[in-house]
Amino acid sequence: MLQLQNVHTYYGNIHALKGISLEINQGEIVTLIGSNGAGKSTTLRTISGITPPRTGQVLFEGKTLNSVPAHKIVSQGISQSPEGRRIFANLTVRENLEMGAFTRNDKAEIASDMDRVFELFPRLKERVAQRGGTLSGGEQQMLAIGRALMSRPRLLLLDEPSMGLAPVLVDLIFEIIQNINNQGTTILVVEQNALMALGIAHRAYVLQTGVIVKAGDAATLREDEDVQKAYLGME
Amino acid sequence: MAASQTPSSPQAAPLVPREPFLTKRRAFSIVGLIIFLGFFAIPIYQTILLEMWDSPRQLTQQIVIGLTKGTYIAVIALGYTLVYGILELINFAHGDLFMIGAFLSLIFISLFGLDPKTSSGITIFFSLLGILGLVMLCTAFLNAGIERFAYRPLRNAPRLAPLISAIGMSFVLQNVGIFLGDGLIWDKIADGLGSDAIGRVADAMGTQSVAPKNIPDLLPNGQVFFIPDSLKYTYKDLLVAVVSLGLLAGLYSFVRFTKLGKAIRATAQDRDAARLMGINADRTISVTFLIGGALGGAAGMIVGLYNGTALFSMGFTAGLLSFTAAVLGGIGNILGSALGGLLIGLILALSDQYIGTRWSNAVIFAILVLILLFRPTGLLGQEGGQKA
């Protein structure tokens, strides 16, 4: 479904991704794990067109995304819940969700999708008229994921969905991610909480300073000694 | 699961505890102010208050006029606030765009041959409505063009660069104003084309390009109400207030309720997140400049007709007042800027009457400093900048 072929991305002179190649198949949950600054978020930003690749190919369903501007990538079927949630703090919960559906014009369908988001996250329904900035961290994360779902993506990119959340909320969010996947959306999730991510993913890539150092089945990587040492906090 | 499934409280707790109102710094400022005002200014306040007390009618008159002026100051202030909200750029050229609006309306009025003595009221009404539309269209595209060629190429440059570019555009527009005000050039064009209409423009501009131009007194001067001795309110005043308030209300509902308006607010708050939603940030910024330009042009026409003159440097003065209004109310916040405009109009009128015209700017800026001391983000602005 999505292929990255030898992708190099720069921030000015900083070489952030040094030749990333990865593949995501229809229906999968794939996770990218790695420590701070490894290039996980940059990979998602590259796919979404916010920081386009300098060389290499990003292919979605066989078509290149390299020169597609960020705002046109959403209508291709990819949406992202960015790192730090990036909620529109002064827009209400409803308006935030409406912005998620910005590229669509089918009002009735948008309304039913909003109901679907409220089914996944009943808390959002209670706060529908509240400003995004007044929500708690967990609620903002729910809103960010719900907002990304409003464009009806075939591929959903999630950047650090567990960041800053209480452990109980982390469980809930990951449960919902699995739910979304079961309903047919392919997911690429970037996580520092490698244990949780490997628990729900089918496959995983390990990123280190802009390079993929390991790839494979999530279950296999979970047993991998190096991965356990570096990312799972086991000796 | 406990945290996620407890019934929700009506309001989530604010993340940062509120700063106590009376900090040490503020306490010092207050004491300082009291000493300053007490020793130096009490006699002045006494006379002012006595004067206000003596003639409530005069006071009412000034308040009514001040609020009327305030409405168009608010319209200009919104141009600053919209652009600041989305780009964090102070568009110094906005005041001069307002001036161009006044000049364009004079040009169109002359082209149409409108004359308060010969044209009928109905003709004047519909022509002015049409001219308002034309002027708004011209200044809208002028403003969007300025953004496209003077600001957008500098979008990723250090923040000072677009600011300098804006100051440059301000000078460019002032010179365009001088050029438009040159009757000799219009004369040549009129001769070349053999056009009477353009000849009328040349007459209206006169031979001195930098001199103030007279705009015909086309607005009705009848009294809406009149109380002997001082209180009067003309249809002209009413018209200015109604048109300005209409523009304000229109803008507010556009930004608040339409999809494009919400996209403007989203882009103002987080441009990259907006792009992730599929919002074309460049287009949204262009729309913002179109709207800001239209408002500036409309205000130019309103003020031009209201005061009966147009001058190439009028944008600087009006721009300074309106920018102050925007900062006072909370730049980036639409309601705040409108409120700031009304307040500045009010202060201006009261100060003109009771303190003296030449002190008015000093009074306005003193009040601005005072308010910013207590609310650095302006009256309705929020920490971290509430935008649009």
XYZ file of C-alpha atoms in Angstrom:
623
model
C 0.000 0.000 0.000
C 2.714 2.469 1.067
C 6.327 2.141 0.076
C 9.314 4.272 1.001
C 12.324 3.632 -1.199
C 15.678 4.931 -0.036
C 14.190 8.186 1.284
C 16.504 11.001 2.375
C 15.002 13.992 4.206
C 16.771 17.109 5.412
C 15.951 19.963 7.754
C 18.112 22.620 6.184
C 21.558 21.080 6.398
C 20.616 18.439 8.923
C 20.372 15.016 7.369
C 17.429 13.529 9.276
C 16.502 10.440 7.248
C 19.437 8.654 5.678
C 17.953 6.284 3.179
C 14.797 4.826 4.718
C 13.043 1.983 2.938
C 9.907 0.451 4.348
C 6.646 -1.048 3.248
C 3.153 -1.163 4.678
C 0.566 -3.605 3.424
C -3.186 -3.181 3.343
C -4.827 -3.962 6.673
C -1.663 -3.986 8.775
C -0.624 -2.172 11.893
C 3.034 -1.314 11.447
C 5.048 0.421 14.118
C 8.203 2.481 13.967
C 10.130 2.405 17.203
C 13.328 4.128 18.197
C 14.702 6.626 20.657
C 14.394 10.413 20.616
C 15.730 11.998 17.466
C 15.873 8.750 15.537
C 13.714 10.204 12.765
C 10.373 8.593 13.574
C 8.336 11.769 13.362
C 10.319 12.945 10.371
C 9.328 9.750 8.566
C 5.642 10.566 9.144
C 6.160 14.200 8.181
C 7.841 13.034 4.994
C 4.913 10.790 4.117
C 2.454 13.627 4.809
C 4.447 16.057 2.697
C 5.229 18.525 5.499
C 8.955 17.870 5.026
C 9.162 16.366 1.536
C 12.025 13.961 0.761
C 15.057 15.350 -1.044
C 15.784 12.067 -2.768
C 14.115 8.685 -2.851
C 10.527 7.714 -3.516
C 7.352 7.743 -1.465
C 4.793 5.568 -3.247
C 1.169 5.251 -2.157
C -0.836 2.615 -3.999
C 1.747 2.754 -6.775
C 1.655 6.544 -7.257
C 4.457 8.820 -6.144
C 3.758 11.369 -3.406
C 7.097 13.130 -3.753
C 5.901 16.308 -5.381
C 2.345 16.297 -4.013
C 1.854 19.288 -1.661
C 0.903 18.448 1.919
C -2.667 19.696 1.629
C -3.381 17.387 -1.301
C -2.097 14.249 0.397
C -5.130 14.023 2.674
C -7.504 13.554 -0.225
C -5.279 10.740 -1.515
C -6.292 8.758 1.573
C -3.539 9.405 4.119
C -4.093 11.366 7.292
C -2.005 11.983 10.343
C -2.485 12.573 14.028
C 0.689 14.565 14.636
C 3.160 14.497 17.490
C 2.027 16.679 20.380
C -1.579 16.354 19.108
C -1.592 19.807 17.517
C -5.237 20.397 18.374
C -6.687 23.724 17.232
C -6.913 25.083 20.758
C -9.440 27.836 20.067
C -11.715 25.774 17.880
C -14.393 23.676 19.546
C -14.242 19.903 19.516
C -16.863 19.883 16.767
C -14.949 22.459 14.710
C -11.734 20.471 15.116
C -13.499 17.412 13.741
C -14.972 19.488 10.914
C -11.448 20.603 9.984
C -10.490 16.932 9.824
C -13.129 16.566 7.115
C -12.010 19.745 5.329
C -11.366 18.041 1.998
C -14.820 16.438 1.907
C -18.088 17.988 0.817
C -20.605 15.223 1.575
C -22.382 16.735 4.564
C -24.525 13.748 5.501
C -21.580 11.369 5.349
C -19.455 13.723 7.416
C -22.169 13.810 10.074
C -22.310 10.013 10.212
C -18.514 9.815 10.415
C -18.608 12.255 13.285
C -21.068 9.951 15.044
C -18.632 7.101 14.444
C -15.855 9.107 16.085
C -18.173 9.789 19.030
C -18.839 6.055 19.295
C -15.103 5.403 19.503
C -14.580 8.281 21.927
C -17.755 8.966 23.947
C -15.818 11.536 25.972
C -15.553 13.772 22.928
C -19.322 13.800 22.511
C -19.755 15.165 26.024
C -17.374 17.997 25.199
C -18.464 18.741 21.688
C -18.948 22.498 22.232
C -15.868 22.918 24.392
C -12.685 24.487 23.041
C -9.958 22.040 22.117
C -7.472 23.789 24.384
C -9.581 23.140 27.490
C -9.496 19.359 27.072
C -7.244 17.128 29.149
C -4.220 15.515 27.517
C -6.005 12.218 26.985
C -9.053 13.886 25.510
C -6.848 15.933 23.195
C -5.214 12.721 21.995
C -8.643 11.248 21.322
C -9.591 14.401 19.449
C -6.399 14.272 17.384
C -7.082 10.664 16.380
C -10.763 11.384 15.761
C -9.863 14.413 13.669
C -7.506 12.320 11.556
C -10.273 9.742 11.040
C -12.675 12.391 9.735
C -11.013 12.397 6.314
C -11.810 8.662 5.959
C -8.172 7.680 5.516
C -7.155 4.340 4.115
C -3.807 4.831 5.838
C -3.721 6.428 9.276
C -0.444 7.803 10.630
C -0.255 8.107 14.407
C 2.638 9.950 16.012
C 3.228 9.115 19.682
C -0.388 8.478 20.634
C 0.661 7.528 24.171
C 2.810 10.568 24.874
C 2.111 12.174 28.231
C -0.862 9.950 29.056
C -1.621 8.075 32.254
C -1.056 4.307 31.921
C -4.785 3.518 32.039
C -5.381 5.923 29.180
C -2.536 4.425 27.192
C -4.269 1.026 27.411
C -7.519 2.582 26.245
C -5.927 4.434 23.317
C -4.136 1.317 22.095
C -7.349 -0.671 22.389
C -9.062 1.917 20.206
C -6.200 1.854 17.683
C -6.760 -1.886 17.327
C -10.481 -1.240 16.937
C -9.869 1.234 14.133
C -7.608 -1.305 12.430
C -10.236 -4.026 12.767
C -12.686 -1.761 10.966
C -10.349 -1.784 7.962
C -7.952 1.126 8.292
C -4.255 0.468 7.766
C -2.160 2.080 10.488
C 1.425 3.236 10.849
C 2.118 4.105 14.465
C 5.246 5.771 15.788
C 5.931 5.107 19.452
C 8.456 5.521 22.202
C 6.441 3.096 24.264
C 7.867 0.209 22.290
C 6.345 -2.499 24.457
C 2.782 -1.332 23.861
C 3.404 -0.674 20.179
C 4.917 -4.118 19.591
C 1.962 -5.584 21.466
C -0.614 -4.440 18.914
C 1.458 -4.238 15.695
C 1.828 -6.908 13.072
C 5.235 -5.756 11.940
C 7.812 -3.271 13.181
C 10.810 -1.246 12.067
C 13.509 -0.066 14.441
C 14.942 3.337 13.595
C 18.269 4.654 14.818
C 19.677 8.071 13.850
C 17.901 8.149 10.535
C 18.573 4.566 9.497
C 16.461 1.429 9.822
C 18.524 -1.029 11.833
C 16.030 -3.834 12.286
C 12.767 -4.934 10.730
C 10.460 -7.841 11.137
C 7.481 -9.393 12.865
C 6.448 -7.475 15.937
C 6.386 -10.661 17.985
C 9.899 -11.626 16.861
C 11.313 -8.177 17.576
C 9.793 -8.297 20.994
C 11.951 -11.319 21.760
C 15.031 -9.756 20.129
C 17.816 -9.231 22.637
C 19.078 -5.907 21.268
C 15.578 -4.488 21.062
C 14.828 -5.601 24.590
C 17.957 -3.931 25.869
C 17.619 -0.704 23.973
C 13.884 -0.060 23.924
C 12.084 -2.360 26.298
C 14.233 -1.608 29.326
C 15.121 -5.248 29.941
C 18.536 -6.581 30.770
C -9.850 2.807 33.429
C -10.933 4.948 36.341
C -9.544 8.180 34.948
C -11.090 7.721 31.570
C -14.565 6.766 32.680
C -15.360 9.007 35.574
C -18.232 11.311 34.661
C -16.807 14.458 33.187
C -16.611 17.646 35.145
C -18.169 20.612 33.315
C -14.836 22.369 32.824
C -11.407 20.807 32.607
C -8.994 22.432 35.037
C -6.681 25.015 33.445
C -3.196 23.651 32.882
C -1.388 26.658 34.305
C -2.586 28.185 37.578
C -3.715 31.786 37.213
C -1.186 34.403 38.078
C -2.396 36.380 41.116
C -3.650 39.785 40.047
C -1.493 41.784 42.415
C 2.086 40.795 41.723
C 4.956 42.754 43.201
C 5.719 44.339 39.853
C 2.157 45.513 39.417
C 1.945 46.793 42.973
C 4.995 48.945 42.324
C 3.519 50.227 39.084
C 0.261 51.132 40.790
C 1.963 52.985 43.622
C 4.145 54.802 41.109
C 1.154 55.782 39.047
C -0.793 57.036 42.031
C 2.112 59.206 43.099
C 2.580 60.487 39.573
C -1.061 61.178 38.882
C -1.740 62.507 42.359
C 0.975 65.106 42.475
C 0.985 66.271 38.941
C -2.434 65.835 37.562
C -5.163 66.188 40.143
C -5.966 69.807 39.239
C -6.376 68.830 35.591
C -8.717 65.950 36.431
C -10.772 68.222 38.619
C -11.388 70.687 35.826
C -12.135 67.898 33.362
C -14.586 66.174 35.669
C -16.255 69.475 36.518
C -16.583 70.287 32.852
C -18.159 66.884 32.166
C -20.493 67.331 35.132
C -21.506 70.809 33.977
C -22.723 69.782 30.578
C -23.999 66.209 30.344
C -25.250 66.983 26.855
C -21.809 67.823 25.616
C -20.529 64.644 27.218
C -23.233 62.566 25.540
C -22.443 64.220 22.235
C -18.764 63.344 22.526
C -19.553 59.762 23.527
C -21.896 59.305 20.585
C -19.417 60.820 18.119
C -16.568 58.851 19.666
C -18.403 55.575 19.280
C -19.240 56.440 15.682
C -15.595 57.132 14.887
C -14.721 54.016 16.831
C -16.674 51.822 14.432
C -14.500 52.704 11.465
C -11.313 52.570 13.517
C -12.444 49.053 14.412
C -12.874 48.174 10.732
C -9.284 49.214 9.992
C -8.019 47.520 13.151
C -9.498 44.239 11.954
C -7.245 44.358 8.909
C -4.218 44.408 11.188
C -5.618 41.749 13.453
C -6.545 39.294 10.701
C -3.097 39.393 9.143
C -1.352 39.306 12.496
C -3.481 36.350 13.532
C -2.484 34.236 10.569
C 1.106 35.346 9.860
C 2.193 37.100 13.065
C 3.117 39.934 10.749
C 2.258 43.554 11.421
C 1.135 44.668 8.007
C 2.373 48.243 8.054
C 1.020 48.756 4.559
C -2.542 48.316 5.812
C -2.981 51.969 6.798
C -1.824 53.044 3.378
C -4.170 50.588 1.754
C -6.893 52.464 3.611
C -5.607 55.689 2.050
C -5.666 54.088 -1.410
C -9.296 53.171 -0.678
C -10.106 56.846 -0.065
C -8.326 57.907 -3.275
C -10.027 55.208 -5.336
C -13.433 56.264 -4.071
C -12.704 59.874 -5.061
C -11.603 58.674 -8.502
C -14.748 56.580 -8.985
C -16.988 59.366 -7.689
C -15.441 61.745 -10.235
C -15.635 59.188 -13.032
C -19.333 58.663 -12.324
C -19.793 62.444 -12.125
C -21.565 62.305 -8.771
C -22.389 65.748 -7.442
C -24.393 66.500 -4.310
C -26.074 69.464 -6.072
C -27.144 67.844 -9.325
C -27.427 64.087 -8.728
C -30.590 62.681 -7.203
C -30.509 60.961 -3.850
C -31.345 57.572 -5.330
C -28.557 57.841 -7.916
C -26.087 58.820 -5.230
C -27.176 55.977 -2.974
C -26.834 53.239 -5.555
C -23.678 54.705 -7.108
C -22.010 54.882 -3.699
C -23.031 51.291 -3.009
C -21.526 50.263 -6.343
C -18.380 52.297 -5.698
C -18.034 50.722 -2.267
C -18.051 47.317 -3.952
C -15.528 48.428 -6.584
C -13.183 49.988 -4.037
C -13.323 46.900 -1.829
C -12.599 44.687 -4.831
C -9.586 46.803 -5.881
C -8.027 47.045 -2.423
C -8.721 43.357 -1.753
C -6.726 42.275 -4.785
C -4.090 44.929 -4.139
C -3.592 43.549 -0.637
C -3.500 39.933 -1.819
C -0.995 40.972 -4.491
C 1.199 42.610 -1.881
C 1.123 39.399 0.146
C 1.946 37.305 -2.902
C 4.938 39.348 -4.039
C 6.245 41.143 -0.949
C 5.527 38.772 1.956
C 5.188 35.217 0.681
C 8.733 34.969 -0.716
C 9.931 35.926 2.780
C 7.690 33.436 4.606
C 10.643 31.391 5.858
C 13.062 34.288 6.269
C 13.891 35.732 9.703
C 10.884 37.567 11.120
C 12.387 40.991 10.652
C 12.519 40.591 6.869
C 8.757 40.577 6.126
C 8.346 43.392 8.650
C 10.816 45.562 6.737
C 9.116 44.521 3.531
C 5.795 45.705 4.996
C 7.289 49.074 5.888
C 8.623 49.270 2.329
C 5.185 48.505 0.917
C 3.794 51.275 3.085
C 6.111 53.775 1.367
C 5.338 52.334 -2.041
C 1.610 52.779 -1.454
C 2.085 56.349 -0.199
C 3.865 57.128 -3.442
C 1.083 55.458 -5.395
C -1.210 57.811 -3.500
C 0.874 60.828 -4.550
C 0.814 59.536 -8.118
C -2.964 59.029 -8.086
C -3.316 62.524 -6.647
C -1.472 64.153 -9.527
C -4.079 66.029 -11.577
C -1.577 66.826 -14.330
C -1.087 63.166 -15.143
C -4.850 62.602 -15.179
C -5.124 65.650 -17.451
C -2.723 64.155 -19.951
C -4.612 60.880 -19.947
C -7.897 62.763 -20.364
C -6.494 64.728 -23.322
C -5.051 61.603 -24.881
C -8.329 59.737 -24.658
C -10.545 62.758 -25.074
C -12.509 61.634 -22.040
C -14.610 64.029 -19.975
C -14.903 61.563 -17.116
C -11.137 61.373 -16.654
C -11.040 65.162 -16.993
C -13.303 65.312 -13.938
C -10.816 63.129 -12.054
C -8.048 65.581 -13.026
C -10.131 68.473 -11.702
C -10.827 66.671 -8.452
C -7.113 66.005 -7.897
C -5.967 69.538 -8.700
C -2.452 70.503 -9.665
C -0.730 69.828 -6.343
C -0.286 66.078 -6.056
C 0.530 66.121 -2.332
C -2.242 68.543 -1.344
C -5.388 67.290 0.426
C -8.181 66.447 -2.026
C -11.777 67.440 -1.447
C -14.261 64.614 -1.611
C -17.770 65.856 -2.475
C -20.163 65.854 0.456
C -22.433 63.072 -0.785
C -23.720 61.731 2.497
C -27.021 63.094 3.838
C -26.462 65.768 6.454
C -29.942 65.789 8.004
C -30.326 65.360 11.728
C -31.385 62.002 13.071
C -32.031 63.666 16.390
C -31.217 67.049 17.715
C -31.380 68.484 21.183
C -30.796 72.224 21.353
C -27.460 73.476 22.651
C -25.259 70.587 21.672
C -26.551 67.109 21.095
C -26.881 66.307 17.425
C -26.502 63.183 15.362
C -26.703 63.311 11.590
C -27.653 60.665 9.047
C -24.026 60.829 7.970
C -22.921 59.663 11.416
C -25.583 56.991 11.444
C -24.617 55.748 7.994
C -20.954 55.480 8.939
C -21.803 53.541 12.076
C -24.283 51.236 10.318
C -21.987 50.403 7.396
C -19.001 49.859 9.715
C -20.974 47.693 12.125
C -22.343 45.756 9.159
C -18.795 45.052 7.956
C -17.752 44.000 11.454
C -20.733 41.683 11.860
C -20.223 40.240 8.392
C -16.577 39.521 9.048
C -17.287 38.018 12.446
C -19.903 35.620 11.153
C -17.718 34.697 8.184
C -14.799 33.739 10.383
C -16.997 32.136 13.008
C -19.416 30.065 10.966
C -18.208 29.348 7.426
C -15.921 26.500 6.477
C -13.379 28.888 4.960
C -13.533 31.088 8.059
C -12.856 28.105 10.285
C -9.965 27.164 8.004
C -8.562 30.673 8.507
C -8.741 30.227 12.274
C -7.206 26.760 12.069
C -4.354 28.023 9.883
C -3.796 30.944 12.255
C -3.458 28.585 15.203
C -1.254 25.922 13.664
C -0.282 26.130 10.036
C 1.300 22.685 9.736
C -1.589 20.994 11.507
C -3.938 22.801 9.115
C -1.975 21.440 6.165
C -2.325 17.959 7.627
C -6.104 18.501 7.470
C -5.830 19.199 3.755
C -6.148 22.953 4.135
C -4.174 24.858 1.511
C -2.364 27.283 3.802
C -1.194 29.601 1.001
C -4.702 29.951 -0.360
C -6.111 30.551 3.111
C -3.549 33.288 3.706
C -4.452 34.876 0.362
C -8.126 34.853 1.346
C -7.225 36.522 4.621
C -5.411 39.296 2.772
C -8.323 39.663 0.341
C -10.714 40.163 3.250
C -8.350 42.478 5.132
C -7.820 44.533 1.988
C -11.538 44.817 1.327
C -12.097 46.037 4.888
C -9.264 48.574 4.591
C -10.612 49.914 1.309
C -14.142 50.157 2.655
C -12.893 52.051 5.687
C -10.961 54.393 3.395
C -14.091 55.228 1.468
C -16.185 55.636 4.620
C -13.671 57.952 6.280
C -13.007 59.861 3.050
C -16.695 60.623 2.615
C -17.205 61.302 6.309
C -14.363 63.805 6.608
C -14.608 65.071 3.035
C -10.886 64.855 2.323
C -8.244 62.455 1.110
C -4.532 62.922 1.653
C -1.640 60.657 0.674
C -0.382 60.522 4.273
C -3.765 59.896 5.910
C -2.991 56.188 6.089
C -0.133 56.701 8.490
C -2.194 58.510 11.130
C -5.223 56.274 10.780
C -2.993 53.207 10.695
C -1.277 54.187 13.914
C -4.620 54.700 15.676
C -6.071 51.454 14.396
C -2.981 49.425 15.107
C -3.083 50.798 18.640
C -6.739 49.802 18.824
C -5.863 46.269 17.735
C -3.105 45.972 20.335
C -5.320 47.487 23.016
C -8.083 44.950 22.412
C -5.747 42.022 21.839
C -4.147 41.739 18.410
C -5.171 38.589 16.620
C -8.520 38.560 18.393
C -11.384 39.833 16.254
C -13.803 40.815 19.014
C -10.960 42.356 20.985
C -9.838 44.510 18.085
C -13.375 45.708 17.455
C -13.674 46.623 21.124
C -10.277 48.338 20.974
C -11.467 50.392 18.000
C -14.563 51.586 19.846
C -12.512 52.458 22.905
C -9.934 54.395 20.924
C -12.700 56.330 19.164
C -14.252 57.148 22.504
C -10.980 58.209 24.121
C -10.138 60.288 21.078
C -13.428 62.178 21.155
C -13.328 62.791 24.902
C -9.715 63.882 24.826
C -10.369 66.189 21.870
C -13.104 67.883 23.840
C -11.765 68.006 27.360
C -7.987 67.860 27.146
C -7.249 69.356 23.772
C -6.746 67.930 20.312
C -2.985 68.197 20.417
C -2.855 65.982 23.507
C -5.066 63.261 22.090
C -2.318 61.027 20.749
C -0.420 61.304 24.030
C -3.547 60.358 25.963
C -4.239 57.375 23.723
C -0.749 55.996 24.045
C -0.672 56.625 27.793
C -3.832 54.558 28.148
C -2.367 51.902 25.881
C 0.727 51.644 28.067
C -1.423 51.480 31.191
C -3.567 48.661 29.879
C -0.651 46.674 28.510
C 1.005 46.960 31.902
C -1.841 44.942 33.383
C -2.810 42.857 30.384
C 0.192 42.447 28.088
C -1.944 40.515 25.609
C -4.541 43.274 25.331
C -8.035 43.447 26.793
C -9.443 40.255 25.268
C -6.206 38.602 24.204
C -5.194 35.342 25.846
C -1.863 34.023 26.967
C -0.055 32.458 24.051
C -2.043 34.656 21.729
C -5.641 33.807 21.070
C -5.881 34.008 17.380
C -8.611 34.954 14.989
